[in-house]
């Protein structure tokens, strides 16, 4: 067998994210209506069972479900595993002018990440892999970064609009 750069833990994280996405859509039966595969196939993609450890969701099915569920959780997990971050963009022109909402989201997400980090540090001044997983520190940091990117997008939009005038 050849070397795989992903670990069993990475692949289990993807399956877990797929399970959460399917639950958010209303279950496998409901999700099957939004894509080209059926309930049983979706079940394999989400199954933590070793019998299905090689069954992973195809990109087109993932996109169908991400769009249908309005939930980029699996894409976010993929980005994190690829040493990146998912950056959602504002959906409409109206959203670009909603600074108070975007600032509130950024502050809340930053506070959530800081709280998790402080909680992990509180016992021994160190952060372990287990604490990062249990307290969802990496996910909370990603969400804080994403919220700041939205603010950055807002700022660039204003600059672009004023430059065009």
N, CA, C and O of each residue as an XYZ file, in Angstrom:
660
protein
N       0.841     -1.180      0.000
C       0.000      0.000      0.000
C       0.884      1.241      0.000
O       1.916      1.271      0.671
N       0.488      2.251     -0.741
C       1.274      3.471     -0.827
C       0.974      4.400      0.352
O      -0.036      4.253      1.041
N       1.853      5.334      0.557
C       1.705      6.311      1.630
C       0.556      7.260      1.330
O       0.445      7.776      0.218
N      -0.295      7.489      2.315
C      -1.393      8.452      2.184
C      -1.099      9.620      3.112
O      -0.803      9.420      4.290
N      -1.180     10.832      2.590
C      -0.889     11.988      3.444
C      -1.969     12.256      4.495
O      -1.699     12.926      5.492
N      -3.181     11.747      4.289
C      -4.219     11.910      5.308
C      -4.116     10.780      6.316
O      -3.683      9.673      5.994
N      -4.519     11.077      7.528
C      -4.487     10.067      8.585
C      -5.881      9.468      8.751
O      -6.857      9.969      8.193
N      -5.958      8.391      9.526
C      -7.267      7.816      9.841
C      -8.116      8.854     10.567
O      -9.323      8.946     10.341
N      -7.485      9.629     11.431
C      -8.194     10.673     12.165
C      -8.754     11.724     11.198
O      -9.888     12.173     11.365
N      -7.971     12.117     10.192
C      -8.436     13.086      9.190
C      -9.674     12.554      8.471
O     -10.669     13.262      8.314
N      -9.596     11.310      8.045
C     -10.716     10.731      7.303
C     -11.936     10.554      8.198
O     -13.068     10.708      7.739
N     -11.718     10.232      9.465
C     -12.829     10.126     10.413
C     -13.460     11.502     10.640
O     -14.676     11.603     10.802
N     -12.651     12.552     10.652
C     -13.174     13.924     10.797
C     -14.076     14.281      9.621
O     -15.114     14.919      9.796
N     -13.678     13.869      8.432
C     -14.507     14.130      7.250
C     -15.837     13.390      7.350
O     -16.890     13.963      7.071
N     -15.793     12.135      7.741
C     -17.040     11.369      7.869
C     -17.943     11.977      8.942
O     -19.161     12.032      8.777
N     -17.349     12.425     10.023
C     -18.124     13.066     11.087
C     -18.782     14.349     10.584
O     -19.941     14.618     10.900
N     -18.053     15.135      9.808
C     -18.615     16.365      9.245
C     -19.756     16.043      8.277
O     -20.753     16.765      8.234
N     -19.616     14.970      7.504
C     -20.685     14.544      6.592
C     -21.915     14.140      7.402
O     -23.038     14.487      7.034
N     -21.716     13.413      8.494
C     -22.855     13.030      9.350
C     -23.597     14.265      9.859
O     -24.827     14.316      9.822
N     -22.846     15.257     10.331
C     -23.478     16.488     10.847
C     -24.234     17.213      9.730
O     -25.328     17.732      9.952
N     -23.656     17.248      8.546
C     -24.313     17.899      7.408
C     -25.628     17.197      7.081
O     -26.654     17.848      6.882
N     -25.592     15.873      7.026
C     -26.806     15.113      6.715
C     -27.883     15.323      7.782
O     -29.058     15.482      7.451
N     -27.492     15.325      9.045
C     -28.465     15.581     10.119
C     -29.067     16.975      9.973
O     -30.266     17.162     10.177
N     -28.236     17.951      9.623
C     -28.713     19.323      9.459
C     -29.699     19.481      8.322
O     -30.564     20.356      8.363
N     -29.577     18.652      7.320
C     -30.492     18.700      6.175
C     -31.808     18.012      6.508
O     -32.821     18.250      5.851
N     -31.793     17.168      7.516
C     -33.015     16.460      7.893
C     -32.889     14.965      7.792
O     -33.887     14.246      7.858
N     -31.685     14.492      7.635
C     -31.442     13.054      7.557
C     -31.085     12.604      6.151
O     -31.157     13.376      5.194
N     -30.702     11.347      6.047
C     -30.235     10.803      4.772
C     -31.327     10.759      3.711
O     -31.060     11.026      2.539
N     -32.547     10.426      4.103
C     -33.637     10.373      3.124
C     -33.887     11.746      2.521
O     -34.023     11.887      1.306
N     -33.945     12.746      3.374
C     -34.174     14.122      2.909
C     -33.013     14.591      2.033
O     -33.226     15.200      0.985
N     -31.796     14.305      2.463
C     -30.609     14.727      1.716
C     -30.528     14.052      0.351
O     -30.056     14.654     -0.613
N     -30.985     12.810      0.268
C     -30.911     12.078     -0.997
C     -31.682     12.796     -2.101
O     -31.329     12.687     -3.275
N     -32.729     13.525     -1.735
C     -33.499     14.258     -2.735
C     -32.756     15.433     -3.346
O     -33.183     15.981     -4.362
N     -31.641     15.824     -2.728
C     -30.894     16.986     -3.206
C     -29.688     16.616     -4.059
O     -28.956     17.498     -4.510
N     -29.473     15.328     -4.284
C     -28.265     14.941     -5.005
C     -28.499     13.673     -5.826
O     -29.613     13.151     -5.862
N     -27.462     13.183     -6.477
C     -27.590     12.063     -7.406
C     -27.515     10.696     -6.761
O     -27.721      9.690     -7.439
N     -27.224     10.630     -5.457
C     -27.102      9.329     -4.798
C     -28.242      9.123     -3.817
O     -28.887     10.075     -3.379
N     -28.474      7.870     -3.481
C     -29.571      7.535     -2.587
C     -29.166      7.496     -1.123
O     -28.011      7.728     -0.763
N     -30.147      7.198     -0.302
C     -29.979      7.169      1.147
C     -28.899      6.179      1.568
O     -28.075      6.500      2.425
N     -28.887      4.990      0.988
C     -27.914      3.971      1.401
C     -26.485      4.407      1.094
O     -25.568      4.160      1.878
N     -26.307      5.049     -0.037
C     -24.972      5.521     -0.400
C     -24.541      6.643      0.539
O     -23.391      6.686      0.977
N     -25.468      7.551      0.845
C     -25.143      8.615      1.798
C     -24.781      8.022      3.152
O     -23.897      8.533      3.839
N     -25.453      6.959      3.533
C     -25.163      6.290      4.795
C     -23.713      5.790      4.815
O     -23.028      5.919      5.829
N     -23.254      5.231      3.717
C     -21.861      4.762      3.627
C     -20.883      5.922      3.759
O     -19.854      5.797      4.423
N     -21.204      7.064      3.121
C     -20.310      8.215      3.176
C     -20.169      8.762      4.598
O     -19.138      9.337      4.946
N     -21.193      8.583      5.405
C     -21.185      9.110      6.773
C     -20.808      8.056      7.813
O     -20.607      8.394      8.980
N     -20.711      6.816      7.424
C     -20.514      5.722      8.370
C     -19.102      5.690      8.959
O     -18.116      5.720      8.222
N     -19.011      5.630     10.297
C     -17.696      5.479     10.922
C     -17.228      4.023     10.933
O     -16.103      3.741     11.345
N     -18.074      3.103     10.487
C     -17.755      1.684     10.486
C     -16.560      1.390      9.578
O     -16.428      1.952      8.491
N     -15.702      0.501     10.053
C     -14.529      0.133      9.250
C     -14.933     -0.533      7.940
O     -14.150     -0.560      6.990
N     -16.151     -1.069      7.881
C     -16.629     -1.681      6.638
C     -16.787     -0.633      5.538
O     -16.793     -0.963      4.353
N     -16.915      0.625      5.938
C     -17.111      1.692      4.952
C     -16.023      2.766      5.040
O     -16.240      3.902      4.619
N     -14.861      2.414      5.583
C     -13.831      3.422      5.780
C     -13.236      3.959      4.472
O     -12.569      4.994      4.475
N     -13.471      3.273      3.375
C     -12.968      3.754      2.077
C     -14.051      4.462      1.254
O     -13.775      4.959      0.162
N     -15.261      4.508      1.771
C     -16.373      5.154      1.068
C     -16.468      6.609      1.504
O     -16.927      6.908      2.607
N     -16.029      7.511      0.628
C     -16.083      8.942      0.929
C     -16.910      9.670     -0.124
O     -17.039      9.225     -1.264
N     -17.452     10.780      0.287
C     -18.387     11.541     -0.527
C     -17.695     12.172     -1.744
O     -16.655     12.813     -1.592
N     -18.258     11.998     -2.942
C     -17.709     12.656     -4.130
C     -17.945     14.171     -4.061
O     -18.876     14.637     -3.405
N     -17.103     14.910     -4.736
C     -17.153     16.372     -4.679
C     -18.497     16.928     -5.153
O     -19.017     17.857     -4.534
N     -19.072     16.392     -6.227
C     -20.337     16.937     -6.716
C     -21.475     16.691     -5.726
O     -22.356     17.536     -5.570
N     -21.457     15.546     -5.065
C     -22.480     15.237     -4.064
C     -22.293     16.159     -2.864
O     -23.264     16.677     -2.313
N     -21.047     16.360     -2.465
C     -20.758     17.275     -1.365
C     -21.280     18.679     -1.674
O     -21.892     19.316     -0.817
N     -21.044     19.152     -2.875
C     -21.508     20.505     -3.227
C     -23.027     20.584     -3.246
O     -23.598     21.564     -2.768
N     -23.687     19.572     -3.790
C     -25.160     19.556     -3.763
C     -25.673     19.696     -2.334
O     -26.570     20.494     -2.061
N     -25.098     18.915     -1.431
C     -25.569     18.907     -0.048
C     -25.167     20.174      0.706
O     -25.924     20.672      1.539
N     -23.989     20.686      0.415
C     -23.541     21.935      1.037
C     -24.467     23.078      0.658
O     -24.863     23.874      1.509
N     -24.810     23.157     -0.617
C     -25.704     24.219     -1.093
C     -27.113     24.007     -0.565
O     -27.747     24.948     -0.088
N     -27.605     22.780     -0.647
C     -28.963     22.496     -0.184
C     -29.112     22.759      1.311
O     -30.116     23.320      1.750
N     -28.119     22.355      2.087
C     -28.186     22.528      3.530
C     -27.685     23.880      4.003
O     -27.778     24.200      5.188
N     -27.155     24.677      3.081
C     -26.565     25.973      3.427
C     -25.614     25.799      4.611
O     -25.649     26.557      5.581
N     -24.760     24.773      4.499
C     -23.856     24.427      5.589
C     -22.509     23.981      5.018
O     -22.407     22.885      4.466
N     -21.484     24.811      5.143
C     -20.165     24.464      4.610
C     -19.292     23.658      5.574
O     -18.066     23.720      5.480
N     -19.893     22.904      6.497
C     -19.123     22.191      7.524
C     -18.084     21.241      6.932
O     -16.949     21.200      7.409
N     -18.443     20.490      5.917
C     -17.490     19.536      5.338
C     -16.409     20.291      4.571
O     -15.233     19.932      4.635
N     -16.802     21.327      3.854
C     -15.824     22.145      3.125
C     -14.865     22.784      4.134
O     -13.658     22.841      3.896
N     -15.396     23.257      5.246
C     -14.570     23.851      6.304
C     -13.561     22.812      6.822
O     -12.391     23.131      7.031
N     -14.016     21.583      7.024
C     -13.127     20.520      7.498
C     -12.045     20.224      6.462
O     -10.877     20.060      6.814
N     -12.428     20.154      5.193
C     -11.447     19.933      4.127
C     -10.396     21.039      4.101
O      -9.201     20.769      3.980
N     -10.848     22.268      4.215
C      -9.910     23.401      4.215
C      -8.941     23.305      5.385
O      -7.742     23.529      5.218
N      -9.452     22.974      6.569
C      -8.600     22.857      7.747
C      -7.569     21.742      7.544
O      -6.398     21.911      7.885
N      -7.992     20.625      7.001
C      -7.067     19.513      6.767
C      -6.016     19.862      5.720
O      -4.922     19.298      5.717
N      -6.350     20.792      4.835
C      -5.408     21.236      3.804
C      -4.601     22.454      4.265
O      -3.985     23.153      3.460
N      -4.621     22.690      5.589
C      -3.903     23.825      6.185
C      -4.411     25.164      5.686
O      -3.641     26.105      5.492
N      -5.710     25.237      5.482
C      -6.334     26.477      5.051
C      -7.537     26.796      5.905
O      -7.745     26.210      6.967
N      -8.314     27.724      5.428
C      -9.508     28.144      6.138
C     -10.595     28.437      5.115
O     -10.318     28.987      4.049
N     -11.811     28.076      5.434
C     -12.950     28.385      4.577
C     -13.369     29.832      4.829
O     -13.503     30.255      5.977
N     -13.571     30.568      3.772
C     -13.952     31.972      3.908
C     -15.272     32.199      3.188
O     -15.295     32.335      1.965
N     -16.376     32.243      3.937
C     -17.659     32.530      3.291
C     -17.718     33.998      2.905
O     -17.264     34.864      3.653
N     -18.261     34.265      1.772
C     -18.394     35.640      1.312
C     -19.810     36.137      1.555
O     -20.750     35.343      1.569
N     -19.971     37.437      1.744
C     -21.328     37.976      1.906
C     -22.185     37.571      0.717
O     -21.704     37.511     -0.414
N     -23.453     37.295      0.979
C     -24.352     36.775     -0.049
C     -24.901     37.835     -0.988
O     -25.193     37.537     -2.147
N     -25.044     39.037     -0.524
C     -25.661     40.036     -1.387
C     -25.033     41.396     -1.169
O     -24.239     41.595     -0.250
N     -25.400     42.320     -2.025
C     -24.910     43.701     -1.920
C     -25.338     44.314     -0.582
O     -24.582     45.080      0.015
N     -26.537     43.986     -0.111
C     -27.022     44.500      1.162
C     -26.112     44.086      2.308
O     -25.848     44.879      3.212
N     -25.633     42.854      2.277
C     -24.807     42.355      3.367
C     -23.508     43.146      3.491
O     -22.944     43.250      4.581
N     -23.036     43.700      2.383
C     -21.784     44.440      2.400
C     -21.891     45.684      3.280
O     -20.887     46.117      3.846
N     -23.062     46.257      3.407
C     -23.213     47.465      4.214
C     -23.599     47.167      5.659
O     -23.769     48.097      6.448
N     -23.738     45.920      6.017
C     -24.161     45.572      7.369
C     -22.953     45.381      8.288
O     -22.688     44.281      8.773
N     -22.244     46.457      8.510
C     -21.056     46.426      9.363
C     -21.363     45.983     10.790
O     -20.651     45.129     11.318
N     -22.393     46.529     11.435
C     -22.634     46.133     12.832
C     -22.817     44.624     12.999
O     -22.295     44.032     13.943
N     -23.549     44.017     12.093
C     -23.758     42.574     12.186
C     -22.439     41.825     12.011
O     -22.139     40.899     12.765
N     -21.659     42.227     11.022
C     -20.388     41.547     10.755
C     -19.410     41.724     11.910
O     -18.692     40.786     12.256
N     -19.369     42.905     12.509
C     -18.489     43.133     13.660
C     -18.945     42.275     14.837
O     -18.122     41.677     15.531
N     -20.255     42.216     15.057
C     -20.782     41.395     16.146
C     -20.417     39.940     15.989
O     -20.029     39.286     16.957
N     -20.538     39.423     14.778
C     -20.178     38.021     14.524
C     -18.685     37.810     14.775
O     -18.297     36.820     15.397
N     -17.846     38.730     14.298
C     -16.398     38.589     14.485
C     -16.028     38.612     15.966
O     -15.212     37.809     16.417
N     -16.623     39.521     16.713
C     -16.325     39.611     18.145
C     -16.780     38.341     18.863
O     -16.043     37.793     19.682
N     -17.979     37.877     18.560
C     -18.514     36.670     19.211
C     -17.646     35.459     18.901
O     -17.299     34.692     19.800
N     -17.296     35.287     17.635
C     -16.487     34.120     17.265
C     -15.086     34.206     17.845
O     -14.523     33.191     18.255
N     -14.516     35.406     17.884
C     -13.209     35.581     18.516
C     -13.271     35.272     19.995
O     -12.366     34.645     20.545
N     -14.341     35.711     20.642
C     -14.519     35.436     22.074
C     -14.703     33.945     22.331
O     -14.170     33.415     23.305
N     -15.451     33.267     21.470
C     -15.632     31.819     21.620
C     -14.290     31.094     21.531
O     -14.013     30.185     22.315
N     -13.459     31.503     20.569
C     -12.140     30.877     20.411
C     -11.260     31.179     21.621
O     -10.586     30.290     22.141
N     -11.266     32.424     22.062
C     -10.447     32.806     23.216
C     -10.888     32.064     24.475
O     -10.053     31.632     25.270
N     -12.187     31.917     24.653
C     -12.708     31.201     25.820
C     -12.245     29.742     25.818
O     -11.843     29.211     26.853
N     -12.304     29.107     24.663
C     -11.872     27.709     24.572
C     -10.373     27.577     24.851
O      -9.946     26.642     25.529
N      -9.588     28.498     24.336
C      -8.143     28.469     24.567
C      -7.844     28.676     26.053
O      -7.044     27.941     26.634
N      -8.476     29.662     26.661
C      -8.265     29.923     28.087
C      -8.685     28.740     28.940
O      -8.032     28.421     29.934
N      -9.763     28.097     28.555
C     -10.219     26.916     29.277
C      -9.167     25.811     29.219
O      -8.890     25.154     30.223
N      -8.585     25.612     28.039
C      -7.561     24.580     27.880
C      -6.301     24.926     28.677
O      -5.654     24.041     29.238
N      -5.963     26.192     28.723
C      -4.755     26.625     29.428
C      -4.916     26.654     30.947
O      -3.929     26.624     31.682
N      -6.150     26.713     31.406
C      -6.410     26.971     32.823
C      -5.866     25.911     33.778
O      -5.548     26.233     34.923
N      -5.752     24.676     33.349
C      -5.320     23.642     34.289
C      -3.805     23.524     34.423
O      -3.291     23.348     35.528
N      -3.082     23.620     33.290
C      -1.632     23.414     33.369
C      -0.819     24.348     32.482
O       0.396     24.192     32.364
N      -1.482     25.319     31.858
C      -0.766     26.268     31.009
C      -0.378     25.715     29.651
O       0.356     26.363     28.905
N      -0.858     24.530     29.322
C      -0.563     23.886     28.042
C      -1.871     23.539     27.332
O      -2.932     23.450     27.949
N      -1.764     23.347     26.029
C      -2.922     22.904     25.251
C      -2.543     21.599     24.567
O      -1.571     21.536     23.815
N      -3.317     20.570     24.839
C      -3.042     19.259     24.261
C      -3.923     19.021     23.035
O      -4.898     19.735     22.800
N      -3.561     18.016     22.274
C      -4.370     17.616     21.127
C      -5.795     17.279     21.576
O      -6.767     17.658     20.923
N      -5.903     16.568     22.687
C      -7.220     16.187     23.190
C      -8.057     17.410     23.530
O      -9.251     17.442     23.234
N      -7.442     18.426     24.152
C      -8.174     19.653     24.478
C      -8.599     20.387     23.206
O      -9.701     20.932     23.137
N      -7.730     20.397     22.213
C      -8.071     21.043     20.937
C      -9.284     20.361     20.321
O     -10.181     21.028     19.807
N      -9.313     19.030     20.372
C     -10.443     18.289     19.825
C     -11.689     18.465     20.683
O     -12.760     18.782     20.165
N     -11.555     18.260     21.996
C     -12.714     18.319     22.889
C     -13.358     19.696     22.932
O     -14.584     19.814     22.944
N     -12.536     20.732     22.956
C     -13.048     22.105     23.047
C     -13.264     22.742     21.680
O     -13.662     23.903     21.582
N     -12.997     21.966     20.617
C     -13.171     22.426     19.231
C     -12.408     23.722     18.955
O     -12.910     24.620     18.278
N     -11.197     23.804     19.486
C     -10.404     25.022     19.372
C     -10.093     25.366     17.920
O     -10.247     26.519     17.516
N      -9.659     24.392     17.135
C      -9.309     24.674     15.734
C     -10.527     25.175     14.963
O     -10.417     26.111     14.170
N     -11.685     24.561     15.189
C     -12.909     24.999     14.503
C     -13.294     26.413     14.923
O     -13.679     27.229     14.085
N     -13.192     26.704     16.210
C     -13.561     28.033     16.703
C     -12.607     29.093     16.176
O     -13.031     30.199     15.843
N     -11.325     28.766     16.098
C     -10.370     29.711     15.505
C     -10.670     29.935     14.022
O     -10.594     31.063     13.536
N     -11.006     28.872     13.310
C     -11.347     29.010     11.887
C     -12.557     29.913     11.705
O     -12.574     30.763     10.814
N     -13.559     29.733     12.538
C     -14.766     30.561     12.430
C     -14.454     32.024     12.745
O     -15.020     32.926     12.127
N     -13.561     32.261     13.701
C     -13.162     33.644     14.007
C     -12.416     34.264     12.830
O     -12.646     35.421     12.478
N     -11.536     33.500     12.235
C     -10.791     33.992     11.065
C     -11.749     34.294      9.924
O     -11.632     35.324      9.261
N     -12.704     33.385      9.697
C     -13.687     33.595      8.633
C     -14.466     34.894      8.849
O     -14.708     35.642      7.902
N     -14.851     35.154     10.080
C     -15.612     36.368     10.384
C     -14.767     37.613     10.124
O     -15.285     38.622      9.646
N     -13.489     37.551     10.428
C     -12.608     38.680     10.143
C     -12.426     38.868      8.636
O     -12.320     39.998      8.160
N     -12.389     37.775      7.894
C     -12.277     37.866      6.435
C     -13.517     38.534      5.847
O     -13.410     39.304      4.893
N     -14.687     38.249      6.405
C     -15.908     38.925      5.950
C     -15.763     40.431      6.158
O     -16.106     41.213      5.270
N     -15.262     40.843      7.313
C     -15.039     42.278      7.552
C     -14.039     42.846      6.545
O     -14.224     43.945      6.024
N     -12.992     42.092      6.282
C     -12.011     42.538      5.292
C     -12.658     42.684      3.911
O     -12.369     43.631      3.179
N     -13.529     41.746      3.564
C     -14.245     41.821      2.291
C     -15.122     43.063      2.240
O     -15.194     43.732      1.209
N     -15.788     43.375      3.349
C     -16.609     44.587      3.431
C     -15.740     45.820      3.177
O     -16.108     46.700      2.398
N     -14.592     45.874      3.837
C     -13.702     47.033      3.691
C     -13.216     47.171      2.250
O     -13.188     48.274      1.706
N     -12.843     46.077      1.647
C     -12.380     46.131      0.249
C     -13.499     46.576     -0.684
O     -13.256     47.297     -1.652
N     -14.719     46.149     -0.394
C     -15.862     46.549     -1.213
C     -16.059     48.057     -1.162
O     -16.299     48.699     -2.185
N     -15.956     48.616      0.043
C     -16.100     50.072      0.187
C     -15.000     50.780     -0.593
O     -15.258     51.757     -1.297
N     -13.776     50.284     -0.465
C     -12.672     50.893     -1.201
C     -12.904     50.822     -2.705
O     -12.671     51.795     -3.423
N     -13.366     49.662     -3.180
C     -13.631     49.496     -4.607
C     -14.750     50.408     -5.081
O     -14.659     51.004     -6.155
N     -15.816     50.519     -4.276
C     -16.939     51.390     -4.646
C     -16.502     52.848     -4.728
O     -16.851     53.551     -5.676
N     -15.750     53.297     -3.749
C     -15.302     54.684     -3.740
C     -14.295     54.963     -4.831
O     -14.267     56.077     -5.355
N     -13.464     53.997     -5.198
C     -12.512     54.167     -6.285
C     -13.218     54.273     -7.625
O     -12.741     54.951     -8.535
N     -14.376     53.588     -7.746
C     -15.139     53.601     -8.994
C     -15.902     54.907     -9.188
O     -16.290     55.238    -10.308
N     -16.119     55.644     -8.115
C     -16.912     56.885     -8.198
C     -16.108     58.039     -8.748
O     -16.628     59.147     -8.880
